Amino acid sequence: MISKDRTGSTMSRRQILKAGAGVAGLIAAAKLNFPGGAFAQDAGPEVKGAKLGFIALTDASPLFVAKEKGIFAKYGMPDVEVLKQASWGTTRDNLVLGSEGNGIDGAHILTPMPYLISAGKVTQNNVPTPMYILARLNLNGQCISVGKEYADLKVGLDTAPFKAALEKKKASGKSVKAAMTFPGGTHDLWIRYWLAAGGIDPDKDIETIVVPPAQMVANMKVGTMDCFCVCEPWNLQLIHQNIGYTAITTGELWDKHPEKSFGMRAAWVDKYPKAAKALLMAVMEAQQWCEDPANREETARICAKRQWINVPADDVIDRMKGKFDYGTGRVVENSPQQMRFWKDHASYPFQSHDQWFITEDIRWGKYEPGFDGKALIAKVNREDLWKDAAKTLGVAAADIPASTSRGKETFFDGKVFDPEDPAAYLKSLSIKRVEA
C-alpha cells in the first residue's frame, strides 16, 4: 500500500522512495496520477503545469475543453494555465519570452507561425526562437467575409465581380482594404489565395491590414475594411449584427485544409519531455471529445463563456454544429467544410501541409526564393511525438497516418500542390511577389 500522511494525501514519489516502497510503489503511484493506466510505467511529468496562450477563436476549443473537463489534470498537469492573448503578435512576443520571462510556454497558434518564429522572420532583431509543432488542432472552419456595401454582388469563390467593384471604389478616391490576423499566417494566406485567384493582386490592388480577430466585426462596422478572413465566431457575429456576410468558407478553397496548431517552445519540450507528452495527450483527448457530434453544442457553449471567447452562444452554436447561413439567403446544413478536430486525421501534423504554408510564404516574400522548407520542417514538426502520444493513448491504427505526407492537394481553381515539387506549384501561380 502507498502510505498517506495525516491529511490522507498520497505521499510524493520522493517520500515513497525514502519509505522503500520500491518499484511496485512507484507503479501504483503512477496509476493514481494517471487514470486509465496512462503512463502506468512512468514516473509522470517533470512539472505539473505550463502556460498556454490562445486567441478568442473556436479552433482553440481543445484547449478550453482540456482545461474545463479536467483533462490536463487527468494526465498529471493540474496547474496548466490557458491564457487569453490580445493578438497573434502578442502570442509571438510571449512565446519569445517564455514563462520564465513572464510569457508563455506554448499556444493555440496559426500553423505558419512556429516556422516564422523559429526562422527569426517575425521576431525582434530577427533572433530565432526554436518552436515545435506537436499537433494540428483542426481542419477547415475559417471564413472570408465581405462588407454589407457589396451585398448586391453576393461575392463567393469568384472574385472577378468583386475586383470590378473595388476598382470602381478606388477610382472614386476611396481606399480598399482586406484584413487578416498576422502577416504570413493562415488567414493572410487564405485571403491572398482567394483574391489572387480572381485577378486581384493583394499587394497592389488592395491594401492588406492586420486586425486582431476579436476586433474584426467592430472594424468592419466603422468601414475600416472591405473584407476579412478569420475564424469563428466573428464571421457569424458579423451577420447577426447585419454588417456583412460570408463570401466563402476556407474549406471551399481547399477541402480539409490544415489550420491552427498546438505549438510549444522547443526549449520547454526538450527540458520537460514527459510533461510535453502529457499536454499533448490531453489535447488529443480533448480533440476527440470536441469532434463527437453529441458534444458539439456543449463545445460551443464552453467557447462562448466569458473567460474564453466572451460572446453570445448563438454566435457559436450553428457553425460549430455544421450549419452555415451565409447571410445571403444561402444556407448549408451539415456542411462538409465544418471544422474538424479529429476526423480526417485533423490532429496529425502532416509535413506536406507545413510545406504548403512555407511555399505560400515564399510566394509572398516572407522567405527568400529557394528557401529550404524541408530542413526547417525537420526541426519544427514533431510528428514523432504525436505518434508516441497516440500509441500511449491507444489510438486506433487507422487513425495514425502511415505517411508524413497527405500527397498532392487540389485547390478550388484547379491548382495542384505537390509537396515533392513546390517550385512547380509556384511557377503555376500568375500572381506572386517572387519568382520560383
PDB file of N, CA, C and O in Angstrom, residues 299-353:
ATOM      1  N   THR A 299     -19.551  22.119 -26.635  1.00  0.00           N
ATOM      2  CA  THR A 299     -18.292  22.758 -27.018  1.00  0.00           C
ATOM      3  C   THR A 299     -18.515  24.225 -27.351  1.00  0.00           C
ATOM      4  O   THR A 299     -17.757  25.107 -26.921  1.00  0.00           O
ATOM      5  N   ALA A 300     -19.585  24.499 -28.103  1.00  0.00           N
ATOM      6  CA  ALA A 300     -19.915  25.878 -28.477  1.00  0.00           C
ATOM      7  C   ALA A 300     -20.213  26.728 -27.247  1.00  0.00           C
ATOM      8  O   ALA A 300     -19.778  27.883 -27.148  1.00  0.00           O
ATOM      9  N   ARG A 301     -20.951  26.156 -26.315  1.00  0.00           N
ATOM     10  CA  ARG A 301     -21.307  26.919 -25.105  1.00  0.00           C
ATOM     11  C   ARG A 301     -20.086  27.162 -24.220  1.00  0.00           C
ATOM     12  O   ARG A 301     -19.988  28.204 -23.563  1.00  0.00           O
ATOM     13  N   ILE A 302     -19.154  26.222 -24.206  1.00  0.00           N
ATOM     14  CA  ILE A 302     -17.901  26.441 -23.484  1.00  0.00           C
ATOM     15  C   ILE A 302     -17.133  27.588 -24.139  1.00  0.00           C
ATOM     16  O   ILE A 302     -16.647  28.502 -23.462  1.00  0.00           O
ATOM     17  N   CYS A 303     -17.032  27.548 -25.461  1.00  0.00           N
ATOM     18  CA  CYS A 303     -16.325  28.607 -26.196  1.00  0.00           C
ATOM     19  C   CYS A 303     -16.895  29.992 -25.871  1.00  0.00           C
ATOM     20  O   CYS A 303     -16.154  30.976 -25.741  1.00  0.00           O
ATOM     21  N   ALA A 304     -18.213  30.077 -25.762  1.00  0.00           N
ATOM     22  CA  ALA A 304     -18.882  31.365 -25.592  1.00  0.00           C
ATOM     23  C   ALA A 304     -18.644  31.997 -24.225  1.00  0.00           C
ATOM     24  O   ALA A 304     -18.862  33.201 -24.051  1.00  0.00           O
ATOM     25  N   LYS A 305     -18.183  31.218 -23.262  1.00  0.00           N
ATOM     26  CA  LYS A 305     -18.013  31.719 -21.899  1.00  0.00           C
ATOM     27  C   LYS A 305     -17.081  32.933 -21.833  1.00  0.00           C
ATOM     28  O   LYS A 305     -16.194  33.103 -22.664  1.00  0.00           O
ATOM     29  N   ARG A 306     -17.295  33.722 -20.790  1.00  0.00           N
ATOM     30  CA  ARG A 306     -16.549  34.982 -20.647  1.00  0.00           C
ATOM     31  C   ARG A 306     -15.039  34.764 -20.611  1.00  0.00           C
ATOM     32  O   ARG A 306     -14.282  35.549 -21.195  1.00  0.00           O
ATOM     33  N   GLN A 307     -14.592  33.717 -19.935  1.00  0.00           N
ATOM     34  CA  GLN A 307     -13.151  33.528 -19.804  1.00  0.00           C
ATOM     35  C   GLN A 307     -12.499  33.044 -21.092  1.00  0.00           C
ATOM     36  O   GLN A 307     -11.269  33.070 -21.217  1.00  0.00           O
ATOM     37  N   TRP A 308     -13.311  32.592 -22.037  1.00  0.00           N
ATOM     38  CA  TRP A 308     -12.756  32.123 -23.301  1.00  0.00           C
ATOM     39  C   TRP A 308     -13.020  33.154 -24.406  1.00  0.00           C
ATOM     40  O   TRP A 308     -12.258  34.079 -24.571  1.00  0.00           O
ATOM     41  N   ILE A 309     -14.102  33.030 -25.173  1.00  0.00           N
ATOM     42  CA  ILE A 309     -14.316  33.983 -26.270  1.00  0.00           C
ATOM     43  C   ILE A 309     -15.186  35.167 -25.846  1.00  0.00           C
ATOM     44  O   ILE A 309     -15.024  36.276 -26.344  1.00  0.00           O
ATOM     45  N   ASN A 310     -16.123  34.938 -24.934  1.00  0.00           N
ATOM     46  CA  ASN A 310     -16.972  36.010 -24.406  1.00  0.00           C
ATOM     47  C   ASN A 310     -17.908  36.593 -25.459  1.00  0.00           C
ATOM     48  O   ASN A 310     -17.864  37.777 -25.787  1.00  0.00           O
ATOM     49  N   VAL A 311     -18.756  35.729 -26.009  1.00  0.00           N
ATOM     50  CA  VAL A 311     -19.766  36.151 -26.987  1.00  0.00           C
ATOM     51  C   VAL A 311     -21.066  35.410 -26.681  1.00  0.00           C
ATOM     52  O   VAL A 311     -21.068  34.412 -25.958  1.00  0.00           O
ATOM     53  N   PRO A 312     -22.183  35.858 -27.250  1.00  0.00           N
ATOM     54  CA  PRO A 312     -23.429  35.091 -27.100  1.00  0.00           C
ATOM     55  C   PRO A 312     -23.254  33.697 -27.712  1.00  0.00           C
ATOM     56  O   PRO A 312     -22.639  33.555 -28.771  1.00  0.00           O
ATOM     57  N   ALA A 313     -23.807  32.704 -27.065  1.00  0.00           N
ATOM     58  CA  ALA A 313     -23.683  31.336 -27.572  1.00  0.00           C
ATOM     59  C   ALA A 313     -24.262  31.197 -28.978  1.00  0.00           C
ATOM     60  O   ALA A 313     -23.783  30.379 -29.773  1.00  0.00           O
ATOM     61  N   ASP A 314     -25.255  32.016 -29.303  1.00  0.00           N
ATOM     62  CA  ASP A 314     -25.864  31.954 -30.639  1.00  0.00           C
ATOM     63  C   ASP A 314     -24.879  32.321 -31.746  1.00  0.00           C
ATOM     64  O   ASP A 314     -25.101  31.978 -32.912  1.00  0.00           O
ATOM     65  N   ASP A 315     -23.801  33.030 -31.389  1.00  0.00           N
ATOM     66  CA  ASP A 315     -22.782  33.360 -32.382  1.00  0.00           C
ATOM     67  C   ASP A 315     -21.868  32.179 -32.674  1.00  0.00           C
ATOM     68  O   ASP A 315     -21.060  32.240 -33.604  1.00  0.00           O
ATOM     69  N   VAL A 316     -21.992  31.120 -31.879  1.00  0.00           N
ATOM     70  CA  VAL A 316     -21.067  29.992 -31.989  1.00  0.00           C
ATOM     71  C   VAL A 316     -21.754  28.699 -32.416  1.00  0.00           C
ATOM     72  O   VAL A 316     -21.219  27.931 -33.223  1.00  0.00           O
ATOM     73  N   ILE A 317     -22.946  28.446 -31.903  1.00  0.00           N
ATOM     74  CA  ILE A 317     -23.544  27.118 -31.981  1.00  0.00           C
ATOM     75  C   ILE A 317     -23.752  26.602 -33.399  1.00  0.00           C
ATOM     76  O   ILE A 317     -23.332  25.483 -33.734  1.00  0.00           O
ATOM     77  N   ASP A 318     -24.399  27.383 -34.263  1.00  0.00           N
ATOM     78  CA  ASP A 318     -24.758  26.861 -35.586  1.00  0.00           C
ATOM     79  C   ASP A 318     -23.545  26.354 -36.356  1.00  0.00           C
ATOM     80  O   ASP A 318     -23.540  25.228 -36.879  1.00  0.00           O
ATOM     81  N   ARG A 319     -22.519  27.164 -36.466  1.00  0.00           N
ATOM     82  CA  ARG A 319     -21.378  26.758 -37.281  1.00  0.00           C
ATOM     83  C   ARG A 319     -20.556  25.662 -36.619  1.00  0.00           C
ATOM     84  O   ARG A 319     -19.947  24.842 -37.306  1.00  0.00           O
ATOM     85  N   MET A 320     -20.554  25.643 -35.293  1.00  0.00           N
ATOM     86  CA  MET A 320     -19.886  24.543 -34.606  1.00  0.00           C
ATOM     87  C   MET A 320     -20.586  23.222 -34.934  1.00  0.00           C
ATOM     88  O   MET A 320     -19.957  22.166 -35.021  1.00  0.00           O
ATOM     89  N   LYS A 321     -21.893  23.281 -35.158  1.00  0.00           N
ATOM     90  CA  LYS A 321     -22.662  22.077 -35.467  1.00  0.00           C
ATOM     91  C   LYS A 321     -22.774  21.824 -36.974  1.00  0.00           C
ATOM     92  O   LYS A 321     -23.401  20.860 -37.409  1.00  0.00           O
ATOM     93  N   GLY A 322     -22.172  22.700 -37.781  1.00  0.00           N
ATOM     94  CA  GLY A 322     -22.137  22.461 -39.219  1.00  0.00           C
ATOM     95  C   GLY A 322     -23.177  23.173 -40.038  1.00  0.00           C
ATOM     96  O   GLY A 322     -23.279  22.958 -41.250  1.00  0.00           O
ATOM     97  N   LYS A 323     -23.980  24.071 -39.414  1.00  0.00           N
ATOM     98  CA  LYS A 323     -24.968  24.830 -40.171  1.00  0.00           C
ATOM     99  C   LYS A 323     -24.384  26.186 -40.540  1.00  0.00           C
ATOM    100  O   LYS A 323     -24.008  26.969 -39.668  1.00  0.00           O
ATOM    101  N   PHE A 324     -24.330  26.476 -41.849  1.00  0.00           N
ATOM    102  CA  PHE A 324     -23.759  27.725 -42.323  1.00  0.00           C
ATOM    103  C   PHE A 324     -24.803  28.556 -43.062  1.00  0.00           C
ATOM    104  O   PHE A 324     -25.199  28.236 -44.177  1.00  0.00           O
ATOM    105  N   ASP A 325     -25.263  29.613 -42.408  1.00  0.00           N
ATOM    106  CA  ASP A 325     -26.099  30.623 -43.043  1.00  0.00           C
ATOM    107  C   ASP A 325     -25.146  31.717 -43.488  1.00  0.00           C
ATOM    108  O   ASP A 325     -24.519  32.391 -42.675  1.00  0.00           O
ATOM    109  N   TYR A 326     -25.014  31.880 -44.813  1.00  0.00           N
ATOM    110  CA  TYR A 326     -24.029  32.818 -45.361  1.00  0.00           C
ATOM    111  C   TYR A 326     -24.475  34.278 -45.268  1.00  0.00           C
ATOM    112  O   TYR A 326     -23.710  35.181 -45.564  1.00  0.00           O
ATOM    113  N   GLY A 327     -25.724  34.494 -44.874  1.00  0.00           N
ATOM    114  CA  GLY A 327     -26.214  35.857 -44.784  1.00  0.00           C
ATOM    115  C   GLY A 327     -26.643  36.428 -46.122  1.00  0.00           C
ATOM    116  O   GLY A 327     -26.910  37.627 -46.251  1.00  0.00           O
ATOM    117  N   THR A 328     -26.734  35.562 -47.133  1.00  0.00           N
ATOM    118  CA  THR A 328     -27.118  35.992 -48.484  1.00  0.00           C
ATOM    119  C   THR A 328     -28.350  35.236 -48.971  1.00  0.00           C
ATOM    120  O   THR A 328     -28.720  35.351 -50.141  1.00  0.00           O
ATOM    121  N   GLY A 329     -28.935  34.455 -48.093  1.00  0.00           N
ATOM    122  CA  GLY A 329     -30.032  33.577 -48.486  1.00  0.00           C
ATOM    123  C   GLY A 329     -29.577  32.150 -48.692  1.00  0.00           C
ATOM    124  O   GLY A 329     -30.390  31.229 -48.780  1.00  0.00           O
ATOM    125  N   ARG A 330     -28.280  31.976 -48.758  1.00  0.00           N
ATOM    126  CA  ARG A 330     -27.708  30.632 -48.910  1.00  0.00           C
ATOM    127  C   ARG A 330     -27.508  30.012 -47.530  1.00  0.00           C
ATOM    128  O   ARG A 330     -26.858  30.605 -46.661  1.00  0.00           O
ATOM    129  N   VAL A 331     -28.071  28.837 -47.325  1.00  0.00           N
ATOM    130  CA  VAL A 331     -27.916  28.120 -46.059  1.00  0.00           C
ATOM    131  C   VAL A 331     -27.492  26.685 -46.365  1.00  0.00           C
ATOM    132  O   VAL A 331     -28.130  26.009 -47.168  1.00  0.00           O
ATOM    133  N   VAL A 332     -26.407  26.245 -45.734  1.00  0.00           N
ATOM    134  CA  VAL A 332     -25.914  24.879 -45.924  1.00  0.00           C
ATOM    135  C   VAL A 332     -25.992  24.144 -44.597  1.00  0.00           C
ATOM    136  O   VAL A 332     -25.390  24.561 -43.602  1.00  0.00           O
ATOM    137  N   GLU A 333     -26.770  23.063 -44.569  1.00  0.00           N
ATOM    138  CA  GLU A 333     -26.884  22.234 -43.377  1.00  0.00           C
ATOM    139  C   GLU A 333     -25.810  21.146 -43.410  1.00  0.00           C
ATOM    140  O   GLU A 333     -25.488  20.608 -44.470  1.00  0.00           O
ATOM    141  N   ASN A 334     -25.273  20.829 -42.246  1.00  0.00           N
ATOM    142  CA  ASN A 334     -24.261  19.786 -42.131  1.00  0.00           C
ATOM    143  C   ASN A 334     -23.162  19.962 -43.184  1.00  0.00           C
ATOM    144  O   ASN A 334     -22.837  19.048 -43.947  1.00  0.00           O
ATOM    145  N   SER A 335     -22.600  21.141 -43.219  1.00  0.00           N
ATOM    146  CA  SER A 335     -21.591  21.490 -44.223  1.00  0.00           C
ATOM    147  C   SER A 335     -20.401  20.539 -44.200  1.00  0.00           C
ATOM    148  O   SER A 335     -19.867  20.225 -43.138  1.00  0.00           O
ATOM    149  N   PRO A 336     -19.968  20.098 -45.379  1.00  0.00           N
ATOM    150  CA  PRO A 336     -18.774  19.247 -45.430  1.00  0.00           C
ATOM    151  C   PRO A 336     -17.515  20.025 -45.052  1.00  0.00           C
ATOM    152  O   PRO A 336     -16.471  19.422 -44.801  1.00  0.00           O
ATOM    153  N   GLN A 337     -17.623  21.358 -45.028  1.00  0.00           N
ATOM    154  CA  GLN A 337     -16.475  22.187 -44.653  1.00  0.00           C
ATOM    155  C   GLN A 337     -16.498  22.629 -43.188  1.00  0.00           C
ATOM    156  O   GLN A 337     -15.751  23.524 -42.794  1.00  0.00           O
ATOM    157  N   GLN A 338     -17.336  22.002 -42.373  1.00  0.00           N
ATOM    158  CA  GLN A 338     -17.353  22.368 -40.962  1.00  0.00           C
ATOM    159  C   GLN A 338     -16.031  22.008 -40.314  1.00  0.00           C
ATOM    160  O   GLN A 338     -15.268  21.179 -40.813  1.00  0.00           O
ATOM    161  N   MET A 339     -15.741  22.661 -39.198  1.00  0.00           N
ATOM    162  CA  MET A 339     -14.479  22.439 -38.505  1.00  0.00           C
ATOM    163  C   MET A 339     -14.356  20.995 -38.021  1.00  0.00           C
ATOM    164  O   MET A 339     -15.297  20.423 -37.504  1.00  0.00           O
ATOM    165  N   ARG A 340     -13.171  20.442 -38.238  1.00  0.00           N
ATOM    166  CA  ARG A 340     -12.862  19.099 -37.763  1.00  0.00           C
ATOM    167  C   ARG A 340     -11.741  19.182 -36.735  1.00  0.00           C
ATOM    168  O   ARG A 340     -10.744  19.872 -36.947  1.00  0.00           O
ATOM    169  N   PHE A 341     -11.924  18.440 -35.638  1.00  0.00           N
ATOM    170  CA  PHE A 341     -10.917  18.410 -34.597  1.00  0.00           C
ATOM    171  C   PHE A 341     -10.152  17.084 -34.569  1.00  0.00           C
ATOM    172  O   PHE A 341      -9.005  17.038 -34.153  1.00  0.00           O
ATOM    173  N   TRP A 342     -10.788  15.996 -35.024  1.00  0.00           N
ATOM    174  CA  TRP A 342     -10.153  14.681 -35.011  1.00  0.00           C
ATOM    175  C   TRP A 342     -10.381  13.906 -36.301  1.00  0.00           C
ATOM    176  O   TRP A 342      -9.467  13.284 -36.834  1.00  0.00           O
ATOM    177  N   LYS A 343     -11.600  13.946 -36.805  1.00  0.00           N
ATOM    178  CA  LYS A 343     -11.919  13.220 -38.034  1.00  0.00           C
ATOM    179  C   LYS A 343     -11.012  13.667 -39.179  1.00  0.00           C
ATOM    180  O   LYS A 343     -10.545  14.801 -39.211  1.00  0.00           O
ATOM    181  N   ASP A 344     -10.787  12.749 -40.126  1.00  0.00           N
ATOM    182  CA  ASP A 344      -9.956  13.030 -41.299  1.00  0.00           C
ATOM    183  C   ASP A 344      -8.515  13.369 -40.915  1.00  0.00           C
ATOM    184  O   ASP A 344      -7.863  14.184 -41.563  1.00  0.00           O
ATOM    185  N   HIS A 345      -8.024  12.726 -39.868  1.00  0.00           N
ATOM    186  CA  HIS A 345      -6.661  12.956 -39.390  1.00  0.00           C
ATOM    187  C   HIS A 345      -6.411  14.424 -39.060  1.00  0.00           C
ATOM    188  O   HIS A 345      -5.308  14.950 -39.277  1.00  0.00           O
ATOM    189  N   ALA A 346      -7.440  15.084 -38.514  1.00  0.00           N
ATOM    190  CA  ALA A 346      -7.342  16.514 -38.239  1.00  0.00           C
ATOM    191  C   ALA A 346      -6.217  16.862 -37.273  1.00  0.00           C
ATOM    192  O   ALA A 346      -5.629  17.939 -37.355  1.00  0.00           O
ATOM    193  N   SER A 347      -5.913  15.964 -36.353  1.00  0.00           N
ATOM    194  CA  SER A 347      -4.907  16.253 -35.324  1.00  0.00           C
ATOM    195  C   SER A 347      -3.475  16.003 -35.787  1.00  0.00           C
ATOM    196  O   SER A 347      -2.532  16.535 -35.200  1.00  0.00           O
ATOM    197  N   TYR A 348      -3.316  15.240 -36.842  1.00  0.00           N
ATOM    198  CA  TYR A 348      -1.963  14.830 -37.243  1.00  0.00           C
ATOM    199  C   TYR A 348      -1.243  15.951 -37.996  1.00  0.00           C
ATOM    200  O   TYR A 348      -1.781  16.503 -38.956  1.00  0.00           O
ATOM    201  N   PRO A 349      -0.015  16.287 -37.597  1.00  0.00           N
ATOM    202  CA  PRO A 349       0.710  17.386 -38.260  1.00  0.00           C
ATOM    203  C   PRO A 349       1.468  16.919 -39.501  1.00  0.00           C
ATOM    204  O   PRO A 349       2.688  16.717 -39.486  1.00  0.00           O
ATOM    205  N   PHE A 350       0.753  16.757 -40.596  1.00  0.00           N
ATOM    206  CA  PHE A 350       1.398  16.318 -41.833  1.00  0.00           C
ATOM    207  C   PHE A 350       2.497  17.308 -42.257  1.00  0.00           C
ATOM    208  O   PHE A 350       2.271  18.513 -42.344  1.00  0.00           O
ATOM    209  N   GLN A 351       3.658  16.770 -42.569  1.00  0.00           N
ATOM    210  CA  GLN A 351       4.752  17.621 -43.044  1.00  0.00           C
ATOM    211  C   GLN A 351       4.423  18.260 -44.386  1.00  0.00           C
ATOM    212  O   GLN A 351       4.844  19.387 -44.678  1.00  0.00           O
ATOM    213  N   SER A 352       3.659  17.574 -45.200  1.00  0.00           N
ATOM    214  CA  SER A 352       3.314  18.120 -46.519  1.00  0.00           C
ATOM    215  C   SER A 352       2.471  19.378 -46.388  1.00  0.00           C
ATOM    216  O   SER A 352       2.568  20.296 -47.209  1.00  0.00           O
ATOM    217  N   HIS A 353       1.637  19.439 -45.359  1.00  0.00           N
ATOM    218  CA  HIS A 353       0.846  20.649 -45.125  1.00  0.00           C
ATOM    219  C   HIS A 353       1.742  21.817 -44.755  1.00  0.00           C
ATOM    220  O   HIS A 353       1.573  22.942 -45.245  1.00  0.00           O
TER     221      HIS A 353
END
